[in-house]
Amino acid sequence: MSTAAPPHPAPAAAPDAPDRLTHRATLIAALVALVGGAAAAFVAWWALDRTSLPAFNTSMVTRAVATAGTVLILGLVAVFLTWWVFDRDRATGARPARPRWRVLLTYVIAYLAPAGLVVTAVAVPLSASRLYLDGMQVDQEFRTQFLGRMATTWANQDMNYEDMPTYYPLGWFWLGGRMAMALGMPGWEVYQPWAVVSIAAAASLLVPIWQRLTGSLPTATAIALTTTAVTLVMAADEPYAAVIAMMVPAMTVLARRAVAGSWWAVGAMVVLLGISASFYTLYTGVAALTTVVIALIAALSRRSWAPVVRLVVIGVGSILIALISWGPYLWAELSGQPSESAVAPNFLPEEGTQLPVPFLALSVIGLLCLIGLIHLIVSFRGHLDVRAMGIGAIVFYGWSLASMLSTLLNTTLLGFRIDAIIALQLATAGVLGLATLRRVGLQRLPAERRVDGTARTVTLVGVVLILLGGLHYAQQIPTRNEDAIDHAYTDTDGYGERADRFPPDAASHYEDVVEEISSHGHEPTDTVVLTDENRFLAFYPYYGFNAFTSHYANPLGTFNARNDVILEWGLQSWDELEDPADFAAALDEAPWRAPDVFLFRGELDEIDEDDPEGWKTHLARDLFPNQPNVRYDALFFNPASFADESLWATAQIGPFVVVTRNG
C-alpha cells in the first residue's frame, strides 16, 4: 500500500447546504450550545425546585404541565424552522435574506429546544422529588454512592474502598461532584439536577454537530430532538451513559470523514472517544470498534495506509485523554496490587437474549427506524456518510450477537445495553432519509409547481405530520418512565423523607445513625463501615468495608476475599471469637483497614441467651449465569463479641444496631 491516498469521492452531501458552519463557527456554536443548554436546564430546574407541584404518582397535574411544555417547545421549533425552510426555498441567492432578529431567535430556539425537551419530559415530572429516576433502586444506589464520593474530593477515588483509584470511569461523576461543591449540596441530592443539566447540555450540543455534518439547521434540530426523545425513553436512568449514547450516530459519520482525510474530524473523534472512555466504556468500545472497521474498509478499498495512520492518531489521542480517568487504576494493576477479576459484565437479562428490531415496533419511532433502515440500504453505495452509519449499525448488531455467544465463556458483552444506540442510529438515519426524500421529491417537481406554492404545501403537510408524530411520542416520555418516576417519589431520600409525603421507611433513621457514629469521633470521610445498608453508604460518604455486590466492586478491592473474611468473622463470633478482645484482634489482623463501625439489623436489648439469633447483615454472592445473578445470604454476628464497652459502643436506633469502635 502507498501512503498517499488516491482521489476518492467527496461526501455525498446535500446539494444545497446553506446552513453549514465553518470549522471555527462549529467550535463556537458547540461551546455556546453546550453552555447554553446546561444553563437553561439548570435555571429551569432551579425554578421548578421552588414550585409546589403535586407528586407525579398521586396527581395528574404534573403530567399535564409536562405535556403543555413539550407542546410549546415542539410548536415553536416547527413554526420557526418551517419559516426558515420557506425562506430557503424561495431564495434566489446562496443564502436567503432574513431579518437578523429572526435568525438569532431561530438559532436560540433550535439550539435550546433539545434541552427544553429534557426539562419538560424529565425535570417537570421529578420537580416535587429530590431523587432522580428510579429513586434509590439497586443500580441508582451505586451511582449515587459514586457521585457522593466525588462530592467530597477532587481526587481519583473509588466510590467505596478507601485509598484506591476508581475502576469505573469517573468523568461524569467527577463533574457532578464539582457541581455539588459549588451548590453546597450532598452528592445524592445533586444527582437529579446534574443528570438533567448534563443530558440537556449533550442534547443541545447535537444541533451544531449535526448542522456541520448535514449543512441544514432544520435537519440538525430534528435529529437532536429525535435523539433526545429516544434517549429519554431508553437510557435516561443512566445519565452518564445517555450523554455518550446520544453522540454515537454522529461519531460514526465523523469516523468516516476522519479516515477520509479530515483532520478536523480526527480531532473531533479524539475528543469524543477520549471523553466517552472517561464516562462509559461500553459505548466507547462499540464506537471505537466501528471506527476501526470503517478505517480498515477505507484502507483496503483505497489501497492506502493513510486511513490506518489517521486511525492510529485517533487511538493514541483518545487514549491519552482516557488515561486521565483510567491511568491511576491501570498503574495500580500494573504495579502488582492484589486484585480479582472484574465481573461487571456478568449480567444477562431477557432483553440480552434477543436482537433488537426497533423498526418493527408499532410506534412513531418504529416507523422512523423503518425509514432509517430503508435509507441505509438504498443509499449505502451512493452516500458515504450513510454507508458509515450502515457499517455502524452492522457493528452494533455484531456486538449484540457476540455478547450472546460470549455467554459460552461465562461472561457477556452487555449486549442489551446496545439496544439504545441501535435505535438511535436507525432513528437518526430515518430523519436523514425524510430530509433526503423531501429534497429529492421537490427537485423532481416541474418548475412551475415549485413556483405556484405546491412545494410549500408539500413541506407544510410534511411538517404537520412530523410534528404530530413527534408530539405523540414526546408527550409519552413521562408515561414510559412512569415506574422510574414513581420510585423517585416512593423511595426515602437522604433527608429521611418521601416526596409523596407518605411515611418513610427505615432510611429515615439514617441521620440519627450518623449522629451516633459522629459522637464517637468518627467522621464520614475517615470512617470504614461494614453494613448491608447500601443506601446508607449512598447517602453519606463513609467508606464501605466491602462493596454492594461484586458487579459494582473495584477489582483492586478483592471483593470475594473480603466476603470470606466477613463470613469468618460472623461464624467465629459464636465460637473462638466470642471474646471481644479476640474479635477486635481478628479485625486488626485482616489485610485491610478494619471496620470502625458495624451497622446491623437487630435488637440491642432483646437477646435470648438460650436461642440467640444475633445481629444480622447480608453477603452478596455472584450467581451468574443464573438470573437473578445475585443472591444475598444472611449472616448473624454474636452480640457478645461487642460486649466490652472499652472497645465498642452500641446503640439501638430504629431497627438498627449501631456498633462503633472506641478509641
Short mmCIF file of C-alpha atoms in Angstrom, two decimals, residues 280-474:
data_model
loop_
_atom_site.label_atom_id
_atom_site.label_comp_id
_atom_site.label_asym_id
_atom_site.label_seq_id
_atom_site.Cartn_x
_atom_site.Cartn_y
_atom_site.Cartn_z
CA TYR A 280 -18.92 4.99 29.81
CA THR A 281 -16.59 2.32 28.47
CA LEU A 282 -19.18 0.09 26.80
CA TYR A 283 -20.26 2.66 24.23
CA THR A 284 -16.63 3.70 23.84
CA GLY A 285 -15.74 0.14 22.89
CA VAL A 286 -18.56 -0.06 20.36
CA ALA A 287 -17.73 3.33 18.83
CA ALA A 288 -14.02 2.50 18.72
CA LEU A 289 -14.68 -0.84 17.04
CA THR A 290 -16.87 0.91 14.46
CA THR A 291 -14.07 3.38 13.79
CA VAL A 292 -11.58 0.55 13.32
CA VAL A 293 -13.89 -1.26 10.87
CA ILE A 294 -14.54 1.92 8.87
CA ALA A 295 -10.80 2.66 8.74
CA LEU A 296 -9.89 -0.85 7.62
CA ILE A 297 -12.55 -0.84 4.91
CA ALA A 298 -11.29 2.55 3.70
CA ALA A 299 -7.67 1.35 3.72
CA LEU A 300 -8.47 -1.80 1.75
CA SER A 301 -10.75 -0.10 -0.76
CA ARG A 302 -8.23 2.68 -1.48
CA ARG A 303 -5.11 0.54 -1.12
CA SER A 304 -3.64 3.16 1.17
CA TRP A 305 -2.14 3.29 4.66
CA ALA A 306 -3.47 6.83 5.19
CA PRO A 307 -6.74 5.74 6.89
CA VAL A 308 -4.73 3.49 9.22
CA VAL A 309 -2.40 6.36 10.11
CA ARG A 310 -5.36 8.55 11.00
CA LEU A 311 -6.86 5.66 12.97
CA VAL A 312 -3.65 5.43 14.99
CA VAL A 313 -3.75 9.18 15.67
CA ILE A 314 -7.35 8.86 16.86
CA GLY A 315 -6.47 5.90 19.05
CA VAL A 316 -3.40 7.44 20.65
CA GLY A 317 -5.05 10.82 21.20
CA SER A 318 -8.22 9.41 22.74
CA ILE A 319 -6.24 7.03 24.96
CA LEU A 320 -4.20 9.93 26.32
CA ILE A 321 -7.43 11.69 27.30
CA ALA A 322 -8.88 8.50 28.76
CA LEU A 323 -5.77 7.98 30.91
CA ILE A 324 -6.82 10.98 32.99
CA SER A 325 -9.57 8.71 34.32
CA TRP A 326 -8.03 5.29 33.83
CA GLY A 327 -4.35 5.97 34.49
CA PRO A 328 -4.28 5.54 38.29
CA TYR A 329 -6.23 2.28 38.16
CA LEU A 330 -4.11 0.83 35.36
CA TRP A 331 -0.94 1.79 37.20
CA ALA A 332 -2.19 0.06 40.35
CA GLU A 333 -2.89 -3.09 38.34
CA LEU A 334 0.46 -2.99 36.55
CA SER A 335 2.34 -2.36 39.79
CA GLY A 336 1.10 -5.65 41.18
CA GLN A 337 -1.51 -4.60 43.73
CA PRO A 338 -3.77 -7.52 44.75
CA SER A 339 -6.88 -7.72 42.59
CA GLU A 340 -9.62 -10.04 41.39
CA SER A 341 -11.26 -10.50 38.02
CA ALA A 342 -13.90 -7.92 37.15
CA VAL A 343 -17.39 -9.43 36.98
CA ALA A 344 -19.31 -6.32 35.91
CA PRO A 345 -20.30 -7.98 32.58
CA ASN A 346 -21.84 -10.97 34.39
CA PHE A 347 -25.42 -9.95 33.73
CA LEU A 348 -27.83 -11.34 31.15
CA PRO A 349 -31.44 -10.15 31.38
CA GLU A 350 -34.07 -11.44 28.97
CA GLU A 351 -33.63 -8.50 26.59
CA GLY A 352 -29.99 -9.52 26.20
CA THR A 353 -31.05 -12.81 24.59
CA GLN A 354 -32.72 -11.24 21.55
CA LEU A 355 -31.58 -8.93 18.78
CA PRO A 356 -33.40 -5.58 18.94
CA VAL A 357 -35.64 -4.79 15.97
CA PRO A 358 -36.97 -1.28 16.69
CA PHE A 359 -38.02 -0.89 13.04
CA LEU A 360 -40.80 -3.45 13.60
CA ALA A 361 -42.30 -1.63 16.58
CA LEU A 362 -45.82 -0.28 16.04
CA SER A 363 -44.93 3.24 17.07
CA VAL A 364 -43.79 6.55 15.66
CA ILE A 365 -40.17 5.72 16.42
CA GLY A 366 -40.68 2.27 14.96
CA LEU A 367 -41.81 3.85 11.69
CA LEU A 368 -38.91 6.30 11.78
CA CYS A 369 -36.45 3.44 12.37
CA LEU A 370 -38.00 1.56 9.44
CA ILE A 371 -37.48 4.59 7.22
CA GLY A 372 -33.93 4.75 8.53
CA LEU A 373 -33.30 1.10 7.72
CA ILE A 374 -34.60 1.60 4.18
CA HIS A 375 -32.46 4.73 3.80
CA LEU A 376 -29.34 2.88 4.97
CA ILE A 377 -29.97 0.13 2.42
CA VAL A 378 -30.95 2.34 -0.53
CA SER A 379 -28.19 4.92 -0.02
CA PHE A 380 -25.44 2.56 1.14
CA ARG A 381 -23.50 2.68 -2.12
CA GLY A 382 -24.09 6.27 -3.18
CA HIS A 383 -23.74 8.22 0.07
CA LEU A 384 -20.51 7.82 2.03
CA ASP A 385 -21.86 9.14 5.33
CA VAL A 386 -24.92 6.90 5.13
CA ARG A 387 -22.62 3.99 4.33
CA ALA A 388 -20.66 4.73 7.50
CA MET A 389 -23.87 4.77 9.51
CA GLY A 390 -24.84 1.45 7.94
CA ILE A 391 -21.48 -0.04 8.87
CA GLY A 392 -22.01 1.27 12.38
CA ALA A 393 -25.41 -0.41 12.60
CA ILE A 394 -23.88 -3.70 11.43
CA VAL A 395 -21.15 -3.43 14.08
CA PHE A 396 -23.74 -2.70 16.77
CA TYR A 397 -25.72 -5.79 15.84
CA GLY A 398 -22.50 -7.78 15.69
CA TRP A 399 -21.65 -6.68 19.23
CA SER A 400 -25.08 -7.73 20.44
CA LEU A 401 -24.69 -11.16 18.82
CA ALA A 402 -21.15 -11.56 20.16
CA SER A 403 -22.48 -10.79 23.63
CA MET A 404 -24.86 -13.73 23.38
CA LEU A 405 -22.08 -16.04 22.20
CA SER A 406 -19.74 -14.86 24.96
CA THR A 407 -22.06 -16.47 27.50
CA LEU A 408 -20.33 -19.72 26.49
CA LEU A 409 -17.23 -18.21 28.14
CA ASN A 410 -19.22 -17.41 31.29
CA THR A 411 -19.43 -13.68 30.63
CA THR A 412 -21.26 -11.20 28.37
CA LEU A 413 -20.53 -8.02 26.46
CA LEU A 414 -23.62 -6.40 28.00
CA GLY A 415 -25.30 -6.56 24.61
CA PHE A 416 -28.67 -5.49 25.98
CA ARG A 417 -27.19 -2.04 26.57
CA ILE A 418 -26.61 -1.71 22.83
CA ASP A 419 -30.36 -1.56 22.17
CA ALA A 420 -30.36 2.19 22.79
CA ILE A 421 -27.65 3.07 20.29
CA ILE A 422 -29.17 0.76 17.67
CA ALA A 423 -32.46 2.63 17.99
CA LEU A 424 -30.64 5.98 17.92
CA GLN A 425 -28.67 5.00 14.82
CA LEU A 426 -31.76 3.92 12.91
CA ALA A 427 -33.88 6.86 14.07
CA THR A 428 -31.15 9.30 13.02
CA ALA A 429 -30.96 7.59 9.64
CA GLY A 430 -34.74 7.94 9.45
CA VAL A 431 -34.57 11.71 9.90
CA LEU A 432 -31.86 11.91 7.24
CA GLY A 433 -34.00 9.73 4.98
CA LEU A 434 -37.00 12.04 5.35
CA ALA A 435 -34.82 15.08 4.63
CA THR A 436 -33.46 13.37 1.51
CA LEU A 437 -36.96 12.35 0.43
CA ARG A 438 -38.19 15.92 0.68
CA ARG A 439 -35.21 17.33 -1.20
CA VAL A 440 -35.33 14.77 -4.00
CA GLY A 441 -39.11 15.00 -4.25
CA LEU A 442 -39.09 18.77 -4.60
CA GLN A 443 -36.31 18.63 -7.19
CA ARG A 444 -38.48 16.37 -9.33
CA LEU A 445 -41.41 18.76 -9.29
CA PRO A 446 -41.89 20.74 -12.52
CA ALA A 447 -40.52 24.27 -12.29
CA GLU A 448 -43.99 25.80 -12.40
CA ARG A 449 -45.08 23.66 -9.46
CA ARG A 450 -42.21 24.93 -7.37
CA VAL A 451 -43.32 28.48 -8.02
CA ASP A 452 -47.09 28.15 -7.59
CA GLY A 453 -46.91 27.00 -3.96
CA THR A 454 -47.01 23.23 -4.41
CA ALA A 455 -43.57 22.86 -2.84
CA ARG A 456 -44.64 24.94 0.13
CA THR A 457 -47.80 22.87 0.56
CA VAL A 458 -45.85 19.62 0.43
CA THR A 459 -43.39 20.95 3.01
CA LEU A 460 -46.17 22.18 5.28
CA VAL A 461 -48.01 18.86 5.17
CA GLY A 462 -44.77 17.05 5.97
CA VAL A 463 -44.02 19.37 8.89
CA VAL A 464 -47.50 18.92 10.35
CA LEU A 465 -47.31 15.13 10.12
CA ILE A 466 -43.82 15.03 11.63
CA LEU A 467 -44.84 17.47 14.37
CA LEU A 468 -47.89 15.42 15.34
CA GLY A 469 -45.88 12.21 15.30
CA GLY A 470 -43.10 13.75 17.35
CA LEU A 471 -45.55 15.25 19.80
CA HIS A 472 -47.32 11.91 20.21
CA TYR A 473 -44.04 10.23 21.12
CA ALA A 474 -42.56 13.04 23.22
#
